[in-house]
JSON list of C-alpha atoms in Angstrom, two decimals:
[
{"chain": "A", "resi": 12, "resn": "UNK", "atom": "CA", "xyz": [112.88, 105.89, 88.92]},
{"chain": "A", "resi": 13, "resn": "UNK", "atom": "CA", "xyz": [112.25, 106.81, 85.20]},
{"chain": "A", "resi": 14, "resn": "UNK", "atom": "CA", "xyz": [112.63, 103.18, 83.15]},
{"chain": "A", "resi": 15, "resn": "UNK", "atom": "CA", "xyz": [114.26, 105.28, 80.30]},
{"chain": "A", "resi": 16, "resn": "UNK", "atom": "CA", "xyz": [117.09, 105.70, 82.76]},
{"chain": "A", "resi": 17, "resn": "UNK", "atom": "CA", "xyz": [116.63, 102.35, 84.67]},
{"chain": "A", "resi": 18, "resn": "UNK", "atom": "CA", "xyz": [119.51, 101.05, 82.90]},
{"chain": "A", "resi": 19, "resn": "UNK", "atom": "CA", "xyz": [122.38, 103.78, 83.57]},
{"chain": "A", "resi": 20, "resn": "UNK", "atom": "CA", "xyz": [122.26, 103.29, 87.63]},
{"chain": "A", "resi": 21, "resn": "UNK", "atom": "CA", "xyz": [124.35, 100.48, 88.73]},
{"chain": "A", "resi": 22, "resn": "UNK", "atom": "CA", "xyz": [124.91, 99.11, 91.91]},
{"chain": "A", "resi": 23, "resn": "UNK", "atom": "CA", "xyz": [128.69, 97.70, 92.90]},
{"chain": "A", "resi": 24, "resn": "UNK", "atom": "CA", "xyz": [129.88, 94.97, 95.15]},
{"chain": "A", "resi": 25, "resn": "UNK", "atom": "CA", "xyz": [130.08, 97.36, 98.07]},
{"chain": "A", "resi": 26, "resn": "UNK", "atom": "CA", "xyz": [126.10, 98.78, 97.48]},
{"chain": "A", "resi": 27, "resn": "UNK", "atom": "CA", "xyz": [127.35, 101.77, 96.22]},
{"chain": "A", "resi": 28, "resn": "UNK", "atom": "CA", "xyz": [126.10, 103.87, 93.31]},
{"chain": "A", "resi": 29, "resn": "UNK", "atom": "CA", "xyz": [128.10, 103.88, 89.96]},
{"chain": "A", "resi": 30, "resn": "UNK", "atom": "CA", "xyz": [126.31, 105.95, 86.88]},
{"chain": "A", "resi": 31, "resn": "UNK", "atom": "CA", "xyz": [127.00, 104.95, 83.75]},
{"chain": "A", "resi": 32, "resn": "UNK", "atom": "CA", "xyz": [128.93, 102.07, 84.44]},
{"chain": "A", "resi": 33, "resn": "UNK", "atom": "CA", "xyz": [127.82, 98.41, 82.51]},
{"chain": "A", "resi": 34, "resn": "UNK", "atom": "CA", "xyz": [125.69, 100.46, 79.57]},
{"chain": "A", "resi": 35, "resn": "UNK", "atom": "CA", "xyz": [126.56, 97.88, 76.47]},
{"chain": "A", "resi": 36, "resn": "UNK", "atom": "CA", "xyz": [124.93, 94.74, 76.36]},
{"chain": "A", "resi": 37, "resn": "UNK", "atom": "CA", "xyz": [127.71, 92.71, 74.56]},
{"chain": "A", "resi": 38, "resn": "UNK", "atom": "CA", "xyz": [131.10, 93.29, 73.40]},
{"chain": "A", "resi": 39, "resn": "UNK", "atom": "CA", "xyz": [132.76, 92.28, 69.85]},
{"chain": "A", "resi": 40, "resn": "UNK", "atom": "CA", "xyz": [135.88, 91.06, 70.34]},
{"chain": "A", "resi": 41, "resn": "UNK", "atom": "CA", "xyz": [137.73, 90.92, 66.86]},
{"chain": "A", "resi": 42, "resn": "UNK", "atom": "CA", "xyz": [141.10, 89.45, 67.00]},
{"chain": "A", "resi": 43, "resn": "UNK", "atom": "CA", "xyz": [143.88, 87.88, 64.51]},
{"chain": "A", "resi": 44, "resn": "UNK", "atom": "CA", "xyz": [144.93, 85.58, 66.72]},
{"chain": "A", "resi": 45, "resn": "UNK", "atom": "CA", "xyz": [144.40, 81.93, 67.06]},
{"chain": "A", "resi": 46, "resn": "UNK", "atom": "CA", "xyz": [141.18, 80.92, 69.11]},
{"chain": "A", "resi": 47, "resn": "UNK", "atom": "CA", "xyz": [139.91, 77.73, 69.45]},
{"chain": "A", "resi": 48, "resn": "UNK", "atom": "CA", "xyz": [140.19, 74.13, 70.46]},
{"chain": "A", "resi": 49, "resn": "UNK", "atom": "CA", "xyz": [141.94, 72.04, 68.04]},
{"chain": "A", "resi": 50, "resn": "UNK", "atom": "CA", "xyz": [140.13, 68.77, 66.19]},
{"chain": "A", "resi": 51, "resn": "UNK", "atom": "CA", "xyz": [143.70, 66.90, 67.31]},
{"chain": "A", "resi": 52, "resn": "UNK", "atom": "CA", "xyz": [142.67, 68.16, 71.03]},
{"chain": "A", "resi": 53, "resn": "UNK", "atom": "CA", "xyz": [138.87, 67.42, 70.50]},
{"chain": "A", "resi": 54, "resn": "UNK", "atom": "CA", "xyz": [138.24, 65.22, 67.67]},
{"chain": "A", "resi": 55, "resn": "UNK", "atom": "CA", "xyz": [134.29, 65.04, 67.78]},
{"chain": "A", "resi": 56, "resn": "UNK", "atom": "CA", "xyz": [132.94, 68.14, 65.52]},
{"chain": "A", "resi": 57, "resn": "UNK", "atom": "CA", "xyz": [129.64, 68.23, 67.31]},
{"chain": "A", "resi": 58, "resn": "UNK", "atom": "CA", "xyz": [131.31, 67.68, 70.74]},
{"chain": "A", "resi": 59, "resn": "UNK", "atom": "CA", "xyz": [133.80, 70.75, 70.25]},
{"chain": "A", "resi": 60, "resn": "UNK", "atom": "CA", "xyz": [130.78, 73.02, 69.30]},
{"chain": "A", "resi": 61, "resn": "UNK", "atom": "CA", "xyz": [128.45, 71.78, 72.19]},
{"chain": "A", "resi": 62, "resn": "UNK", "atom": "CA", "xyz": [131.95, 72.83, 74.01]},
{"chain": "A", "resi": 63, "resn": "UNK", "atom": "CA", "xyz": [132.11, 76.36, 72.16]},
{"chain": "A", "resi": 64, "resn": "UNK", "atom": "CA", "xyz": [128.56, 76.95, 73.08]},
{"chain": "A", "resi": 65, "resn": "UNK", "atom": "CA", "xyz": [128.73, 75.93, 77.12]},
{"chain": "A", "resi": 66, "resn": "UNK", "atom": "CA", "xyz": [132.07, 78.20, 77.11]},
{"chain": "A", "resi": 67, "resn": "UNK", "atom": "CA", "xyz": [130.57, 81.39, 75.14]},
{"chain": "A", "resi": 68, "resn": "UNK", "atom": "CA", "xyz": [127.49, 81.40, 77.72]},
{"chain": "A", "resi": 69, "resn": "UNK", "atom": "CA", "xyz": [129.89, 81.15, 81.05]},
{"chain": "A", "resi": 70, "resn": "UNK", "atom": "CA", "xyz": [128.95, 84.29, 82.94]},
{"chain": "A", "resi": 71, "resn": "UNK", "atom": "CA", "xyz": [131.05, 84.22, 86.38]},
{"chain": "A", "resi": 72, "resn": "UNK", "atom": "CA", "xyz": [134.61, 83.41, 87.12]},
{"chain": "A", "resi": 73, "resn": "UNK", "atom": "CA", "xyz": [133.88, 80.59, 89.23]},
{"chain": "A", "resi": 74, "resn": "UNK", "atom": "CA", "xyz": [132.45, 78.99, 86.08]},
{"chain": "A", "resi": 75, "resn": "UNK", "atom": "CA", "xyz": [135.26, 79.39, 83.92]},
{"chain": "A", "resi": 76, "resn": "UNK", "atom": "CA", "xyz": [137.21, 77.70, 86.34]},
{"chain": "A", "resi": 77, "resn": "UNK", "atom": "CA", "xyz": [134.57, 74.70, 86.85]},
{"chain": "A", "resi": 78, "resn": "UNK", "atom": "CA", "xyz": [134.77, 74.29, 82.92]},
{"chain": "A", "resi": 79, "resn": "UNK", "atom": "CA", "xyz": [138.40, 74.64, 82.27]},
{"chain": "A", "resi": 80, "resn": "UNK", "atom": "CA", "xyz": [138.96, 71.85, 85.09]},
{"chain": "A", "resi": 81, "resn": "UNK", "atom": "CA", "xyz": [136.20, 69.73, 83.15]},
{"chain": "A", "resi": 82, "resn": "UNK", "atom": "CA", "xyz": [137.85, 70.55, 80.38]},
{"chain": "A", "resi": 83, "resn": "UNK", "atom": "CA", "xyz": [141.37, 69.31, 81.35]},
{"chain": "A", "resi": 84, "resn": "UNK", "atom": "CA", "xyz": [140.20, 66.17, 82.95]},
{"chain": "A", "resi": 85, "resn": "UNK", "atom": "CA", "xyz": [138.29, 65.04, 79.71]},
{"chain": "A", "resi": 86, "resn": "UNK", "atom": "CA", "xyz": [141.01, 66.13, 77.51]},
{"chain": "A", "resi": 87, "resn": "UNK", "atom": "CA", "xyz": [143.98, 66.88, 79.08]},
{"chain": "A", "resi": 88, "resn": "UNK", "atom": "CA", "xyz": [146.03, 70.07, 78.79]},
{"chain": "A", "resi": 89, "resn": "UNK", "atom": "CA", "xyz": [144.36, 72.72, 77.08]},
{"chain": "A", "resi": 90, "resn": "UNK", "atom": "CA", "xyz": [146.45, 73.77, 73.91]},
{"chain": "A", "resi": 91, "resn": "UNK", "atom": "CA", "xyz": [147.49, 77.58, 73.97]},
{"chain": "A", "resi": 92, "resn": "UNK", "atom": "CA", "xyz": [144.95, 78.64, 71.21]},
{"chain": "A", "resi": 93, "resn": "UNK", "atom": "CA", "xyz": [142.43, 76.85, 73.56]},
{"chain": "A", "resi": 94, "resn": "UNK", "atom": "CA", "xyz": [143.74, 78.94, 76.16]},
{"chain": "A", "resi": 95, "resn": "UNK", "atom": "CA", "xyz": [143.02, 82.36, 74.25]},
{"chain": "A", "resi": 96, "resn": "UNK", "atom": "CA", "xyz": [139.80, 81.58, 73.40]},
{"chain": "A", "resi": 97, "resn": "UNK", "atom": "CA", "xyz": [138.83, 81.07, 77.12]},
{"chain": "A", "resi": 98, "resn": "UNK", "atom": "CA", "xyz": [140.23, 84.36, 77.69]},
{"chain": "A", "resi": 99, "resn": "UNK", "atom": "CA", "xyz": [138.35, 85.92, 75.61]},
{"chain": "A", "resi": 100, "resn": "UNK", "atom": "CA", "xyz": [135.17, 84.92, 78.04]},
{"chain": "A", "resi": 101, "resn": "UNK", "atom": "CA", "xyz": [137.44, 86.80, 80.55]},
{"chain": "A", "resi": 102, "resn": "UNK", "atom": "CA", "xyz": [137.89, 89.33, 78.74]},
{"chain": "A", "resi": 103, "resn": "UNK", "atom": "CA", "xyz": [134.26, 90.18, 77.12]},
{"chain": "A", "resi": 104, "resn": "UNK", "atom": "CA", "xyz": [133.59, 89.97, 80.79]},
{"chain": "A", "resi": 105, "resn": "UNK", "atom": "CA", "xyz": [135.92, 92.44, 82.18]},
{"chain": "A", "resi": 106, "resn": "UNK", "atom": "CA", "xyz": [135.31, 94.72, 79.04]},
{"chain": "A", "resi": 107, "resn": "UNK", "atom": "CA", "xyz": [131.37, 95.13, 79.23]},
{"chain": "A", "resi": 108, "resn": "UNK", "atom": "CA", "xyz": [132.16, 96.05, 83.13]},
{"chain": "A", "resi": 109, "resn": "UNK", "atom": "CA", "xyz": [133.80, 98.96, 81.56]},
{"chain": "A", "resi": 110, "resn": "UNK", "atom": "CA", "xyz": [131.43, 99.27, 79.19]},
{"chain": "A", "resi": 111, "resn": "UNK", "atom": "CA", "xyz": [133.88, 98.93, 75.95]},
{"chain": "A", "resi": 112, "resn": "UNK", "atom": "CA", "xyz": [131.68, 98.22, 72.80]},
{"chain": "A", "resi": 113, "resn": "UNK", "atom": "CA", "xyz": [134.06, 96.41, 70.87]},
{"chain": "A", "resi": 114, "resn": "UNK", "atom": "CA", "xyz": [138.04, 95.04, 71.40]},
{"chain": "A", "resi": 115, "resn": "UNK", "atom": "CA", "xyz": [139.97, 94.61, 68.81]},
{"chain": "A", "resi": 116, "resn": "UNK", "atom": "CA", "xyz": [143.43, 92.43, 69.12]},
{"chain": "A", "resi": 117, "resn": "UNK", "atom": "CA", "xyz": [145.26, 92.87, 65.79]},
{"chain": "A", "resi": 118, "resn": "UNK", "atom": "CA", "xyz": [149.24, 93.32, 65.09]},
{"chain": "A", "resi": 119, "resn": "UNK", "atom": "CA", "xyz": [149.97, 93.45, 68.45]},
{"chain": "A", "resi": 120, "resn": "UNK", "atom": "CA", "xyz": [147.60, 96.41, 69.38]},
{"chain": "A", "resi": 121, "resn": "UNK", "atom": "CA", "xyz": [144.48, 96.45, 71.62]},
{"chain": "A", "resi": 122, "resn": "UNK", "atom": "CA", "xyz": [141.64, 98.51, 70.12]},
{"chain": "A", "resi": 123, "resn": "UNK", "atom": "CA", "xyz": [138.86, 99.77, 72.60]},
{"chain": "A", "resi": 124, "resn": "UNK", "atom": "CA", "xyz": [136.18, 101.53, 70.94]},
{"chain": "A", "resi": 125, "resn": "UNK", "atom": "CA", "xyz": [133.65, 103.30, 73.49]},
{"chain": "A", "resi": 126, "resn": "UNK", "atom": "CA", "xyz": [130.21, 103.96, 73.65]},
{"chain": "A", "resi": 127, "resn": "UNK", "atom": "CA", "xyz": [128.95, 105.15, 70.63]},
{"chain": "A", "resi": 128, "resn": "UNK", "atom": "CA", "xyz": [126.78, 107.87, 71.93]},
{"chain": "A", "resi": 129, "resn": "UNK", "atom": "CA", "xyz": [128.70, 111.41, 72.98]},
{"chain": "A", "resi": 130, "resn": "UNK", "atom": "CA", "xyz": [125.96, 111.91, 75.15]},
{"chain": "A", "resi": 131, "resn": "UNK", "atom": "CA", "xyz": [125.62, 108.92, 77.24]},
{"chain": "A", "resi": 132, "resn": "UNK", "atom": "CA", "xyz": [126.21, 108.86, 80.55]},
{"chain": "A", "resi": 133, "resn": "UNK", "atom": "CA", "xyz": [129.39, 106.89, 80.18]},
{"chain": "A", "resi": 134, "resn": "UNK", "atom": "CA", "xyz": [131.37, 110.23, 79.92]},
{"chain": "A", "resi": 135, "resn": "UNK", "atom": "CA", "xyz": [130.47, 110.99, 83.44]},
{"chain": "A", "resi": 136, "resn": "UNK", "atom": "CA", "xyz": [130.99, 107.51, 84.39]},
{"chain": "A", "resi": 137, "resn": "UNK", "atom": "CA", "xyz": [133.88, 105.99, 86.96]},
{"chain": "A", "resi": 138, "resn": "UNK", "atom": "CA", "xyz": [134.44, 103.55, 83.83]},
{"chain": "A", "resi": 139, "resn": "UNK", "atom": "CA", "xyz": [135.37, 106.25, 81.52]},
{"chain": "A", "resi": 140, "resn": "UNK", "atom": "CA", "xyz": [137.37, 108.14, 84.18]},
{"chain": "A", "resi": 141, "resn": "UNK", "atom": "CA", "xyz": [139.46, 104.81, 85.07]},
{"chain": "A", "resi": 142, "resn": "UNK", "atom": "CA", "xyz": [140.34, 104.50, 81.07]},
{"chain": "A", "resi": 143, "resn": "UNK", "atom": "CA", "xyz": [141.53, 108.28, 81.11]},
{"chain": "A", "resi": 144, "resn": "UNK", "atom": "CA", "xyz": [143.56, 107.84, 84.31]},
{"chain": "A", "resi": 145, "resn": "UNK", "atom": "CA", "xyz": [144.82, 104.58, 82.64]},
{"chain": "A", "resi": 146, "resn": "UNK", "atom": "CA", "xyz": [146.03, 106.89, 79.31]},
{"chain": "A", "resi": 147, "resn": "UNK", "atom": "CA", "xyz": [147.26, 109.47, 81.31]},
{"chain": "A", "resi": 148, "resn": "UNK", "atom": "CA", "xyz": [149.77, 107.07, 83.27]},
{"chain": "A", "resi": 149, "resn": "UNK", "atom": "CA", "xyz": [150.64, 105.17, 80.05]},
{"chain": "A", "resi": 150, "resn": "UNK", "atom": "CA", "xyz": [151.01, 107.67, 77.33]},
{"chain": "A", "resi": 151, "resn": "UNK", "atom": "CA", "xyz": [153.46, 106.11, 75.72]},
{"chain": "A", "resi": 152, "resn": "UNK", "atom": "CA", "xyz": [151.47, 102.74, 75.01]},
{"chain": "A", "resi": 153, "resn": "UNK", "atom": "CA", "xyz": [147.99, 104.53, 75.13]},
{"chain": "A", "resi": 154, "resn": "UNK", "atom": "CA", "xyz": [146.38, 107.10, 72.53]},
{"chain": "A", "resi": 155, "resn": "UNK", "atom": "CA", "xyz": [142.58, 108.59, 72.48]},
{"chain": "A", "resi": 156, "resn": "UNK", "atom": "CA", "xyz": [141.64, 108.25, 68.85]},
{"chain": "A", "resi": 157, "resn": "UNK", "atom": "CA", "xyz": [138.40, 110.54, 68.12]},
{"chain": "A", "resi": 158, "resn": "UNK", "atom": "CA", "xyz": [137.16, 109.58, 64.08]},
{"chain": "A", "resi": 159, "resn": "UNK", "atom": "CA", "xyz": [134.14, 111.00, 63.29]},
{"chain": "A", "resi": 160, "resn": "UNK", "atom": "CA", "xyz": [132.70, 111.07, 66.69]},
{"chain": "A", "resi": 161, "resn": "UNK", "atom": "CA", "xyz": [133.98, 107.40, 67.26]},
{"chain": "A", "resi": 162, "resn": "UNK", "atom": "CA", "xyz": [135.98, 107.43, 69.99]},
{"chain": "A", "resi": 163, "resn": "UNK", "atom": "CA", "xyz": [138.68, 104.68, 70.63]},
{"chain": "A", "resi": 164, "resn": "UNK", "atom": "CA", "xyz": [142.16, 103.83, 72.54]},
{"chain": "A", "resi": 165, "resn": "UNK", "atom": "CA", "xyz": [144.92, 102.35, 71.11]},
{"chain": "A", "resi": 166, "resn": "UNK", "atom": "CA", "xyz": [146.98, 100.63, 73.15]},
{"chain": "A", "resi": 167, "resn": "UNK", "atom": "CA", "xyz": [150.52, 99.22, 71.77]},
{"chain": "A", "resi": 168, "resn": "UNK", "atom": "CA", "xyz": [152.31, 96.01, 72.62]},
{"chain": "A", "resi": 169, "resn": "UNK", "atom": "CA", "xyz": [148.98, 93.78, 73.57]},
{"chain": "A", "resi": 170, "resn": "UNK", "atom": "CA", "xyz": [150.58, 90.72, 71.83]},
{"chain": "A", "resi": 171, "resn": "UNK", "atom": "CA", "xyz": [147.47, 88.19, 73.37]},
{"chain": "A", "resi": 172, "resn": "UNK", "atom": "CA", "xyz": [144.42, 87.96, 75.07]},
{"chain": "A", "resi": 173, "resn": "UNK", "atom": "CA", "xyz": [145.95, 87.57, 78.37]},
{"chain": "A", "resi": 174, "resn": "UNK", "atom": "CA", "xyz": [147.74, 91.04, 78.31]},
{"chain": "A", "resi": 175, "resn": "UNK", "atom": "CA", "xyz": [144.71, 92.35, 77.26]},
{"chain": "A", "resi": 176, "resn": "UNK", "atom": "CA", "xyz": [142.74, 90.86, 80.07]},
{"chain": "A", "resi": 177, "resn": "UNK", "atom": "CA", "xyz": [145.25, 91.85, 82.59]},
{"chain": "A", "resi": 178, "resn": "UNK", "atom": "CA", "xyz": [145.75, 95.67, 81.45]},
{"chain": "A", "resi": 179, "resn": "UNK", "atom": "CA", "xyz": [141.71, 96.10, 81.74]},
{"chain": "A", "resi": 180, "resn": "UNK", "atom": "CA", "xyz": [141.76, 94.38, 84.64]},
{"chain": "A", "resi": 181, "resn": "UNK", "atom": "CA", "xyz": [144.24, 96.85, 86.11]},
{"chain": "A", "resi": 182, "resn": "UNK", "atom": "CA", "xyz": [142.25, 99.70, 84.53]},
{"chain": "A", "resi": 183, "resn": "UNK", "atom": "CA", "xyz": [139.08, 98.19, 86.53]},
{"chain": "A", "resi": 184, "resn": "UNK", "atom": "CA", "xyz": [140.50, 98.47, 89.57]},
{"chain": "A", "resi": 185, "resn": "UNK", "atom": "CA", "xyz": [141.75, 101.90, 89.22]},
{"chain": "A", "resi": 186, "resn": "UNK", "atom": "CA", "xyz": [141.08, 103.74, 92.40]},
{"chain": "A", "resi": 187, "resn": "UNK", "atom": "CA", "xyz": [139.29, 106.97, 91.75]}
]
């Protein structure tokens, strides 16, 4: 296999095949909303960063859970802007399996911008046809935005991470 390409052949949880699918590294989320854990909820400055570090390099779902049950037990409930900023792990997660560049939560509106490249593979890829059979079903909340060979969807009334997480999450498991 040519290492150039290495990168653009995936393999999913049943062995199969996907091209294209998982080509950005990270994701940028960008958001308005409130995300993090509060100095009345942990009081310790260096303690709530050591905490914002462990929860920014959480990988698998199973891990989330282990820290948000640490995380309650230590310091109780977990305040809603706590909340959002966990699903934001969840939701980096879920976008870079799509391979979304960058989310962007403002007003109410989920921004999605795609790979940058018009050539990549992504066009081709189960990932981009799940986000056009998405659009398609929802044209009402969903519009392809094309600005200056940036291409983006716009989708309306995503009022927190959690809708945002869960409308991915239903574009993910699209069936094809």
């Amino acid at each position: 296999k040519n290492e150039e390409f290495a990168d653009l052949y995936h393999t999913n949880e049943e062995g199969e095949k996907t091209k294209g699918d998982n080509l950005v590294e990270d994701v940028i989320i960008e958001t308005d909303l409130e995300l993090l854990f509060p100095p009345i909820y942990i009081p310790n400055d260096s303690e709530r960063v050591a905490i914002y570090t462990e929860l920014n390099n959480l990988e698998k779902e199973e891990d989330v859970n282990k820290f948000v049950t640490r995380l309650e037990d230590r310091f109780g409930k977990i305040p809603k802007e706590g909340k959002e900023l966990i699903g934001v792990i969840r939701l980096r997660r879920i976008a870079k399996s799509l391979s979304i560049e960058k989310v962007v939560l403002r007003k109410g509106q989920m921004m999605l911008f795609l790979v940058s490249n018009p050539d990549s593979l992504y066009y081709q890829s189960q990932a981009f046809d799940k986000l056009l059979t998405y659009i398609q079903q929802h044209p009402r909340e969903c519009q392809l935005r094309d600005n200056q060979g940036k291409r983006s969807i716009v989708m309306k009334n995503v009022e927190n991470v959690d809708k945002a997480y869960f409308i991915l999450n239903d574009i993910n498991n699209e069936q094809i």
